[in-house]
PDB file of C-alpha atoms in Angstrom:
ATOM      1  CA  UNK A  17     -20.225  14.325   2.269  1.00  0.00           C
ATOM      2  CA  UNK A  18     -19.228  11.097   2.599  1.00  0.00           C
ATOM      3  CA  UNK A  19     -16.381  10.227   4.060  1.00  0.00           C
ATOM      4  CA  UNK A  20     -14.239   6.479   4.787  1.00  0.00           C
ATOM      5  CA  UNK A  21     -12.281   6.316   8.310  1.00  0.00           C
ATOM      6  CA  UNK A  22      -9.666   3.493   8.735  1.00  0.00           C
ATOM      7  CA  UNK A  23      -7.479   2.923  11.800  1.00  0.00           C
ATOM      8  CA  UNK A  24      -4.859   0.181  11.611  1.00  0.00           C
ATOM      9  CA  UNK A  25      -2.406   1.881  14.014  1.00  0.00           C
ATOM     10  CA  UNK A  26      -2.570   0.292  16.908  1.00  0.00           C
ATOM     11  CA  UNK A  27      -4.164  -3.476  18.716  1.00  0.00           C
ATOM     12  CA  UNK A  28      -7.008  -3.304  16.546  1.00  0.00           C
ATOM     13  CA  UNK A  29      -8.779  -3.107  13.219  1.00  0.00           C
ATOM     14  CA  UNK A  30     -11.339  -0.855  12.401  1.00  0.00           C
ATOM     15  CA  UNK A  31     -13.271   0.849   9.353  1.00  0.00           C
ATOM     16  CA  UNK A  32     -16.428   3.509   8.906  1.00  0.00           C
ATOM     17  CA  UNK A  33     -18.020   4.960   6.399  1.00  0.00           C
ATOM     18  CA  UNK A  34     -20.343   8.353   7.832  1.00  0.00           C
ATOM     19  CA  UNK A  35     -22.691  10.934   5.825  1.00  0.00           C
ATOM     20  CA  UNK A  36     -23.098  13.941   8.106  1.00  0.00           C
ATOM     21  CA  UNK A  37     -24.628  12.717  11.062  1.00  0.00           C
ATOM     22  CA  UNK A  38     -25.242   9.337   9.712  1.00  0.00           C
ATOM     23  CA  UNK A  39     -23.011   5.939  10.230  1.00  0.00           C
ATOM     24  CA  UNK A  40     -23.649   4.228   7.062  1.00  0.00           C
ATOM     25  CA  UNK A  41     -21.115   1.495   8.254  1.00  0.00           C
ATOM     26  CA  UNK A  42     -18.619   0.788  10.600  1.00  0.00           C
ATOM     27  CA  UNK A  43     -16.584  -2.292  11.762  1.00  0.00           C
ATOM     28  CA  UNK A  44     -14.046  -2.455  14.889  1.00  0.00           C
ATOM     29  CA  UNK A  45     -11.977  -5.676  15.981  1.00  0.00           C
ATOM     30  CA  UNK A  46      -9.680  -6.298  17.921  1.00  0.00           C
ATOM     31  CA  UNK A  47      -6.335  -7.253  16.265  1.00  0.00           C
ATOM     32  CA  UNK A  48      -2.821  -7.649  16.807  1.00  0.00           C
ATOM     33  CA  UNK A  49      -1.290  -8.672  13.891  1.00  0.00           C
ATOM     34  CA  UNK A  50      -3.210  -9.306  10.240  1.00  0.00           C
ATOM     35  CA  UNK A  51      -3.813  -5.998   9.128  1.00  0.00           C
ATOM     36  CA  UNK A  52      -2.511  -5.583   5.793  1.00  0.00           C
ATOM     37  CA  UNK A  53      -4.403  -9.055   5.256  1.00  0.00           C
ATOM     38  CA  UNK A  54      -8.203  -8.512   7.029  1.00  0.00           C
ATOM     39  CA  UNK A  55      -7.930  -4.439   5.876  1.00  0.00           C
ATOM     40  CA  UNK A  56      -9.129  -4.773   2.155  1.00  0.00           C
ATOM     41  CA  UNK A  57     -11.595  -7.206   3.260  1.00  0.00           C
ATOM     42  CA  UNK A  58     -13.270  -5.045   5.969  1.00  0.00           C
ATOM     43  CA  UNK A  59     -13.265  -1.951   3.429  1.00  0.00           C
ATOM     44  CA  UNK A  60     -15.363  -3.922   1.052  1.00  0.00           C
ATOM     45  CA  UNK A  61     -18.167  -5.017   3.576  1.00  0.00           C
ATOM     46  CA  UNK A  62     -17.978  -1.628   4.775  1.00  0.00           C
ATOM     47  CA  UNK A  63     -18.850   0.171   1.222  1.00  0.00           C
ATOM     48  CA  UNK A  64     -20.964  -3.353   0.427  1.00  0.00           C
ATOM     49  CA  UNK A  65     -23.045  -2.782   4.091  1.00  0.00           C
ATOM     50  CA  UNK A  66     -23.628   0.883   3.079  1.00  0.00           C
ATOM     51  CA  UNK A  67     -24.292   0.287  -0.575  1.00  0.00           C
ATOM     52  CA  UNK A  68     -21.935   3.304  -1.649  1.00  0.00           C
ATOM     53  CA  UNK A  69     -19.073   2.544  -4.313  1.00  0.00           C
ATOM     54  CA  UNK A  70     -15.243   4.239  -4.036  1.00  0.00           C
ATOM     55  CA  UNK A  71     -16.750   6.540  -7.292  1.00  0.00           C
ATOM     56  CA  UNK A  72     -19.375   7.990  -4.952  1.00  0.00           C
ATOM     57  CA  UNK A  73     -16.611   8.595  -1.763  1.00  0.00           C
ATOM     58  CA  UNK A  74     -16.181  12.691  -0.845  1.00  0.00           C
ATOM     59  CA  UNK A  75     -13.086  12.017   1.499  1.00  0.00           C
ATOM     60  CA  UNK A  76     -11.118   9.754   3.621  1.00  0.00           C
ATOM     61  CA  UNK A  77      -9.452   9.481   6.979  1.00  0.00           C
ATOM     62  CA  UNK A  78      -6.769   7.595   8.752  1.00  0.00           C
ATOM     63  CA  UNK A  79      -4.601   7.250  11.687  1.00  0.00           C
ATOM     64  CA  UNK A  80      -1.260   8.803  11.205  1.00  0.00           C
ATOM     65  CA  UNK A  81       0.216   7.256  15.070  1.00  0.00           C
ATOM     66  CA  UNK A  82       1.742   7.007  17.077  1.00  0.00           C
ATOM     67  CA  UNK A  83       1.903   2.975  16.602  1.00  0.00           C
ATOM     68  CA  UNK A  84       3.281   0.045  14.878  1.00  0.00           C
ATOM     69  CA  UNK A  85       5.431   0.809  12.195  1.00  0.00           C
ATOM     70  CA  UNK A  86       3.933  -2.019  10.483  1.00  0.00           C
ATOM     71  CA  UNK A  87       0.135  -1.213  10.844  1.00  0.00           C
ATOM     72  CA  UNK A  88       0.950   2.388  10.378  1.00  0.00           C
ATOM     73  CA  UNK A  89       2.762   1.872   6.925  1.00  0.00           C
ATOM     74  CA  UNK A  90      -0.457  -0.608   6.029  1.00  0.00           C
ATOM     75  CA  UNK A  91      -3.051   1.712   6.843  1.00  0.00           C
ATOM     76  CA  UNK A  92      -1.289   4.962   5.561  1.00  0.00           C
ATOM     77  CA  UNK A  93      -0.086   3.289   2.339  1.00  0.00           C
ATOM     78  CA  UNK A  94      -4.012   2.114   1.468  1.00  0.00           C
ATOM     79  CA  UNK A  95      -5.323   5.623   2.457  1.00  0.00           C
ATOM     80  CA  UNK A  96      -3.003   7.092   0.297  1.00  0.00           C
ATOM     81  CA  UNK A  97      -3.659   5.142  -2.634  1.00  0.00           C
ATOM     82  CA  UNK A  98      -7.590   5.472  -2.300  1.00  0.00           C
ATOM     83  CA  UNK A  99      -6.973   9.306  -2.143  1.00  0.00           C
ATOM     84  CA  UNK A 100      -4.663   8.995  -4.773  1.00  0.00           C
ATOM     85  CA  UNK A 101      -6.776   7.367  -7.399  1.00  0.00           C
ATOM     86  CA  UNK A 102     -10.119   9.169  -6.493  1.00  0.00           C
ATOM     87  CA  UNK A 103      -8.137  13.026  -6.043  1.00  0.00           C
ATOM     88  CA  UNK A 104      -9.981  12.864  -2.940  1.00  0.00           C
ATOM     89  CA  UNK A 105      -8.801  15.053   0.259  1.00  0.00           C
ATOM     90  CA  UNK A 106      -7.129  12.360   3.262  1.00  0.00           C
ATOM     91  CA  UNK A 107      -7.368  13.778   6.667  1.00  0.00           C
ATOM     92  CA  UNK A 108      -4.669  12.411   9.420  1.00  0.00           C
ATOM     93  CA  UNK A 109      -5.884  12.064  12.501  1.00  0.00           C
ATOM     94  CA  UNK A 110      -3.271  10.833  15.651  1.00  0.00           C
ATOM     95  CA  UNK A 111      -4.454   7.584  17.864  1.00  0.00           C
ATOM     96  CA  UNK A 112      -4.009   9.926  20.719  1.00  0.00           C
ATOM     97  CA  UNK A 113      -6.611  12.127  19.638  1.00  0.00           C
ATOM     98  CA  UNK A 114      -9.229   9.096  18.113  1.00  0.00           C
ATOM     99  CA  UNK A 115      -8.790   7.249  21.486  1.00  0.00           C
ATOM    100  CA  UNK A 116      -9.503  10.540  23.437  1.00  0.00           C
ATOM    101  CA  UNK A 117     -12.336  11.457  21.619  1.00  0.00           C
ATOM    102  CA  UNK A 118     -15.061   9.686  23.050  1.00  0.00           C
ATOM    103  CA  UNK A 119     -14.252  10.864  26.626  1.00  0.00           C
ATOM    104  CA  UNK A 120     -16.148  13.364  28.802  1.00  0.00           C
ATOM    105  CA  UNK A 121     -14.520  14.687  31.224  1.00  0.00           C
ATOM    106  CA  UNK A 122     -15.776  15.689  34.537  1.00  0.00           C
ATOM    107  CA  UNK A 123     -15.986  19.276  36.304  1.00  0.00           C
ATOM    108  CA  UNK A 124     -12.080  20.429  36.516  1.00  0.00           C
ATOM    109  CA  UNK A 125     -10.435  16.995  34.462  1.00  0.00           C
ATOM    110  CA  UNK A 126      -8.497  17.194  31.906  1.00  0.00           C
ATOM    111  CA  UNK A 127      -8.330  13.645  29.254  1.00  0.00           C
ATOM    112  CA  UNK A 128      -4.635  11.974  29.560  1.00  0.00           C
ATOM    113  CA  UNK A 129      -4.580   9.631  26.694  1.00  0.00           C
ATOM    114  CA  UNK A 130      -1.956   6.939  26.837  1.00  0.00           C
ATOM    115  CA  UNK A 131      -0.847   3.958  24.831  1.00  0.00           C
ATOM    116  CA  UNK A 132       2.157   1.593  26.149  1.00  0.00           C
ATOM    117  CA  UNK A 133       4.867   2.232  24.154  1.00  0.00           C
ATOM    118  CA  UNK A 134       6.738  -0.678  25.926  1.00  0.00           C
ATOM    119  CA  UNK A 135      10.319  -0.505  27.511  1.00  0.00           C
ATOM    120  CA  UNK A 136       8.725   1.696  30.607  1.00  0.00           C
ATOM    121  CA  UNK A 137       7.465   4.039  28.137  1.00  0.00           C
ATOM    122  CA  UNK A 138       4.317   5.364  27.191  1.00  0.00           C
ATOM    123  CA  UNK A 139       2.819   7.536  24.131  1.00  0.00           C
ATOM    124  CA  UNK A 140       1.215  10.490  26.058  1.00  0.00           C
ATOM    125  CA  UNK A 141      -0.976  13.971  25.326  1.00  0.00           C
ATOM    126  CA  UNK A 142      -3.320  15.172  26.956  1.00  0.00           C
ATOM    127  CA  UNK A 143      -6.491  17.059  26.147  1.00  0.00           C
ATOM    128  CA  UNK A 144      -9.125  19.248  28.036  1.00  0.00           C
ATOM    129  CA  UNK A 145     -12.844  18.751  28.455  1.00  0.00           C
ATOM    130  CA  UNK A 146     -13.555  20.099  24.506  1.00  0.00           C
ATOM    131  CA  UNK A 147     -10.886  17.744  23.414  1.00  0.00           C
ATOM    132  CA  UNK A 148      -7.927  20.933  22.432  1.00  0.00           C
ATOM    133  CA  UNK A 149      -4.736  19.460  22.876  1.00  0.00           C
ATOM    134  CA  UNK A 150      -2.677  20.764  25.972  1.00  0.00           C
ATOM    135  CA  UNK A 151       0.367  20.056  24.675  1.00  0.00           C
ATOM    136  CA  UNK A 152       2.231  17.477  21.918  1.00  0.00           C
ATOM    137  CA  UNK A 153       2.324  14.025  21.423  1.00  0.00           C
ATOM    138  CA  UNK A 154       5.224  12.281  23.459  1.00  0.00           C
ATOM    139  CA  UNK A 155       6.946   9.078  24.290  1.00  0.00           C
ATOM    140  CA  UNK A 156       8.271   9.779  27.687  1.00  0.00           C
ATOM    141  CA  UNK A 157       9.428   7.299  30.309  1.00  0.00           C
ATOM    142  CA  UNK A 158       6.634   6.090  32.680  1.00  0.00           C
ATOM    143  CA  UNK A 159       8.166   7.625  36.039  1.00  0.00           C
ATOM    144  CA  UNK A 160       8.629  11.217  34.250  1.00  0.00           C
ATOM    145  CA  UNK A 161       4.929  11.567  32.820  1.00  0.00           C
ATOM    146  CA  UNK A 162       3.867  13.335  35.370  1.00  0.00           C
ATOM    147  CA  UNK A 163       6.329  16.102  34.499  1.00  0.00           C
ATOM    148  CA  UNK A 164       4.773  16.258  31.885  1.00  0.00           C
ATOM    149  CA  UNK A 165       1.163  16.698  32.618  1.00  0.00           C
ATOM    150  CA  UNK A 166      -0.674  19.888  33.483  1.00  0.00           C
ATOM    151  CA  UNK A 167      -1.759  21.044  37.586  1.00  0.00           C
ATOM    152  CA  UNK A 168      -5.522  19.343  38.423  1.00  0.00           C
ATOM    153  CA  UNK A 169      -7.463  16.305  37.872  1.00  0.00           C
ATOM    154  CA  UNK A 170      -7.630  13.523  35.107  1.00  0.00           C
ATOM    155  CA  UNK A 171      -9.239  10.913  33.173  1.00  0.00           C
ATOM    156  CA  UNK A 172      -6.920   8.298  31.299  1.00  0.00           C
ATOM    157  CA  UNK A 173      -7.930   6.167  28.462  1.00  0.00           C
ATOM    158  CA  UNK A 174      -5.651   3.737  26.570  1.00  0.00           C
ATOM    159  CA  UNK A 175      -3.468   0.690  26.680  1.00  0.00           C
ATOM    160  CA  UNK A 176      -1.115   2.828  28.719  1.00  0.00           C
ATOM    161  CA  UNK A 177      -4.022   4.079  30.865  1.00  0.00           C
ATOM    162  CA  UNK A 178      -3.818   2.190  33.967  1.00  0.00           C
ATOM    163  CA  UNK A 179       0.273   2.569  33.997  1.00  0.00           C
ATOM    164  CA  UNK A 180      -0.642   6.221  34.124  1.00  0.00           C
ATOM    165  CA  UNK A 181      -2.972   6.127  36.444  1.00  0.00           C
ATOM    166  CA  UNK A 182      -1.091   4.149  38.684  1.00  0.00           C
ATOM    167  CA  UNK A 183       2.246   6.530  38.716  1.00  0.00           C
ATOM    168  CA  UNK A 184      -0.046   9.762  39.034  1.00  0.00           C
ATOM    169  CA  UNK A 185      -1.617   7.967  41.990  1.00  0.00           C
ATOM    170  CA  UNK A 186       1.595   7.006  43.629  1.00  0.00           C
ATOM    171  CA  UNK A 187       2.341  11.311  43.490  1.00  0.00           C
ATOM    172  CA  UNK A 188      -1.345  11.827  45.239  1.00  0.00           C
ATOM    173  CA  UNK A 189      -2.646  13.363  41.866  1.00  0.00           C
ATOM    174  CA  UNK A 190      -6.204  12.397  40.797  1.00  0.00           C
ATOM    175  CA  UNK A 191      -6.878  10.176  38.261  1.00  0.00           C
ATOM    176  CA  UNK A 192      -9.382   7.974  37.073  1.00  0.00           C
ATOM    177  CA  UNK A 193     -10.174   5.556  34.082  1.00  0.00           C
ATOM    178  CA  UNK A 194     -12.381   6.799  31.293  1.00  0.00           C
ATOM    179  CA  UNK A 195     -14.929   4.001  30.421  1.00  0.00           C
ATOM    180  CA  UNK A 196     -13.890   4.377  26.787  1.00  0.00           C
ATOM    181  CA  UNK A 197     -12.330   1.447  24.543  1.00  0.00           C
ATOM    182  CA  UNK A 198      -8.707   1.363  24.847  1.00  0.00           C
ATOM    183  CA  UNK A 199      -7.898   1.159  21.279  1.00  0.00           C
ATOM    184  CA  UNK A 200      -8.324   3.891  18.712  1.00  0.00           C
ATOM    185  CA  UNK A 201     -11.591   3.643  16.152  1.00  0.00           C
ATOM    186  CA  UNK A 202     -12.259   4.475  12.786  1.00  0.00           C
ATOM    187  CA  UNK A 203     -15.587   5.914  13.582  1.00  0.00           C
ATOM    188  CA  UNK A 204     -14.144   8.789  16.147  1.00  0.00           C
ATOM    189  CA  UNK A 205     -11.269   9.194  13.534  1.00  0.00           C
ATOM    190  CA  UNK A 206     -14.568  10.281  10.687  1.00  0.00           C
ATOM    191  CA  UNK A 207     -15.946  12.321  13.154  1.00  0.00           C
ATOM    192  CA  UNK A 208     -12.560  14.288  13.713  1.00  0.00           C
ATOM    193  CA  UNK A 209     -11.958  14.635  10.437  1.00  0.00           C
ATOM    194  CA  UNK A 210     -15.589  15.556   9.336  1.00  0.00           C
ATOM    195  CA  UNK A 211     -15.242  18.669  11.612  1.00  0.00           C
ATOM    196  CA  UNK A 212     -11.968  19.500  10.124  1.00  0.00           C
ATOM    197  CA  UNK A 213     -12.961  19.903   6.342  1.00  0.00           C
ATOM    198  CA  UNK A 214     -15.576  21.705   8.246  1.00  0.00           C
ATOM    199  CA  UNK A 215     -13.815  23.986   9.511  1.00  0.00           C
ATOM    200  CA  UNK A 216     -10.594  24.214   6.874  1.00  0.00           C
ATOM    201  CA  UNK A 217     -12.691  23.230   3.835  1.00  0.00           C
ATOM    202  CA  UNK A 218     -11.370  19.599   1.774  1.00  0.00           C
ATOM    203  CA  UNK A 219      -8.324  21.497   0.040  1.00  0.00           C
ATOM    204  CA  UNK A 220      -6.552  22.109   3.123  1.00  0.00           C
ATOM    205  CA  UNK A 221      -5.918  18.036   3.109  1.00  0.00           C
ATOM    206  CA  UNK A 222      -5.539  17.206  -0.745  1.00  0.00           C
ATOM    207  CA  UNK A 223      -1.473  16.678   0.741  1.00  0.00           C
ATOM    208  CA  UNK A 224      -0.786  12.919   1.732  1.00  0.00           C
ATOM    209  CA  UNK A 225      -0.523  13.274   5.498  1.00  0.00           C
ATOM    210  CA  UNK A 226       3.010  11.987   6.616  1.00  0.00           C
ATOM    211  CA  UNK A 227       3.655   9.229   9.683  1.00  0.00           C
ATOM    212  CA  UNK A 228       4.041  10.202  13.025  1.00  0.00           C
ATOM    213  CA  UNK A 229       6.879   8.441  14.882  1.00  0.00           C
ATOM    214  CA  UNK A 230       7.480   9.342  18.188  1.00  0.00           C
ATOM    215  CA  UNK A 231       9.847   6.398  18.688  1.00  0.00           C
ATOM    216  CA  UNK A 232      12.485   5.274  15.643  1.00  0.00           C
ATOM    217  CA  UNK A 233      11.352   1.985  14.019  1.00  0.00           C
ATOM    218  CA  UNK A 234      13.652  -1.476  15.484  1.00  0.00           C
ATOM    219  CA  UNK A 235      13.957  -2.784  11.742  1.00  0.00           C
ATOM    220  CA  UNK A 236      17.308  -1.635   9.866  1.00  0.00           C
ATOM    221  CA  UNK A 237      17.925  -2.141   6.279  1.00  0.00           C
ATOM    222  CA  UNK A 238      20.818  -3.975   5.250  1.00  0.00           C
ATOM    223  CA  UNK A 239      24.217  -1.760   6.386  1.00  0.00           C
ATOM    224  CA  UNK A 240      22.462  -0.554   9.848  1.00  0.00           C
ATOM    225  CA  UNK A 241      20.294   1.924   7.561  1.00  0.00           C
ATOM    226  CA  UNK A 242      17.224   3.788   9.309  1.00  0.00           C
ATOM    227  CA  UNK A 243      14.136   2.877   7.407  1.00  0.00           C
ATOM    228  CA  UNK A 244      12.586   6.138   8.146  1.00  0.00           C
ATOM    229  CA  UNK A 245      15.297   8.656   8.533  1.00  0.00           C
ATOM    230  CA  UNK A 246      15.050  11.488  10.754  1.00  0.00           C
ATOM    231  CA  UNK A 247      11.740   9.836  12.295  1.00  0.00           C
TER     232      UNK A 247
END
């Protein structure tokens, strides 16, 4: 199966292109702003590097957020519209659980990935050592995550990694940073989503996977309307 991974969620850029075991292509950059420009572009040396066309794609992936709203909506809405016009099943994967997903924990750690969220907030789950989720995404204020967290040791990785570290340190609880890139990657977002249609089968995902907003977007339409209501 082959199967194209995009993230465009968070600070950077990033697309890759996997057979089974194989990495046929991938490309990561960091980037702040850009996406809906530098996406396309990086798709197409990504199919051109591997030398497969869309015709011959199995399945896609993409990052769902938490994150921008902006590089969400870019990287969802191309996702959707590759799926759309190949009938192909699109697996949504969280940032949380892409930037997690290179980790290895130690004896007795459990993974605490974190992205700032800004305003003395962080985007927060946290995983154990086979990377199950412990508990939900979250936004939660920096001085509460602890509240939040499980008993024992951890490992943080993210933008938000070192602000966690730091408040679980100033409450004596263990916790060290993973040496893991910060920002999410298409490549661990293929690999989640491989062993998915694995383990569901490719049907289970032929429905558009929807946004996940942990924090309501700034922008308002015209009238004080929510752009996203109910997010």
């Amino acid at each position: 199966m082959k199967l194209l991974a995009l993230d465009t969620a968070q600070g950077a850029l990033s697309a890759a292109l996997v057979e089974g075991a194989h990495v046929l292509a991938h490309r990561f950059e960091v980037r702040t702003r850009g996406h809906a420009e530098a996406l396309m572009p990086m798709l197409e040396a990504v199919m051109a590097e591997a030398g497969v066309a869309p015709a011959a794609l199995d399945a896609l992936a993409v990052t769902v957020g938490p994150g921008t709203f902006t590089g969400l909506r870019v990287g969802l809405a191309a996702a959707r519209g590759l799926a759309l016009a190949r009938a192909l099943p699109l697996v949504g994967v969280t940032t949380l659980e892409a930037v997690a997903f290179p980790v290895e924990a130690r004896d007795g750690e459990a993974i605490a990935a974190a992205f700032d969220a800004r305003r003395g907030e962080i985007y927060l789950q946290v995983f154990d050592a086979a990377h199950e989720a412990l508990g939900e995404p979250m936004i939660v204020a920096l001085a509460d995550a602890p509240a939040h967290m499980p008993g024992g040791r951890f490992v943080a990785v993210g933008t938000g990694a070192g602000l966690l570290a730091g408040e679980l340190a100033a409450k004596g609880v263990a916790c060290r940073l993973a040496d893991a890139a910060a920002q999410p990657d298409a490549l661990s977002v293929a690999r989640i989503a491989q062993a998915r249609i694995a383990a569901h089968g490719p049907d289970r995902f032929r429905l558009a996977p929807a946004p996940l907003y942990l924090r309501a977007p700034d922008a308002k339409l015209p009238g004080g309307l929510d752009p996203v209501p109910g997010a």
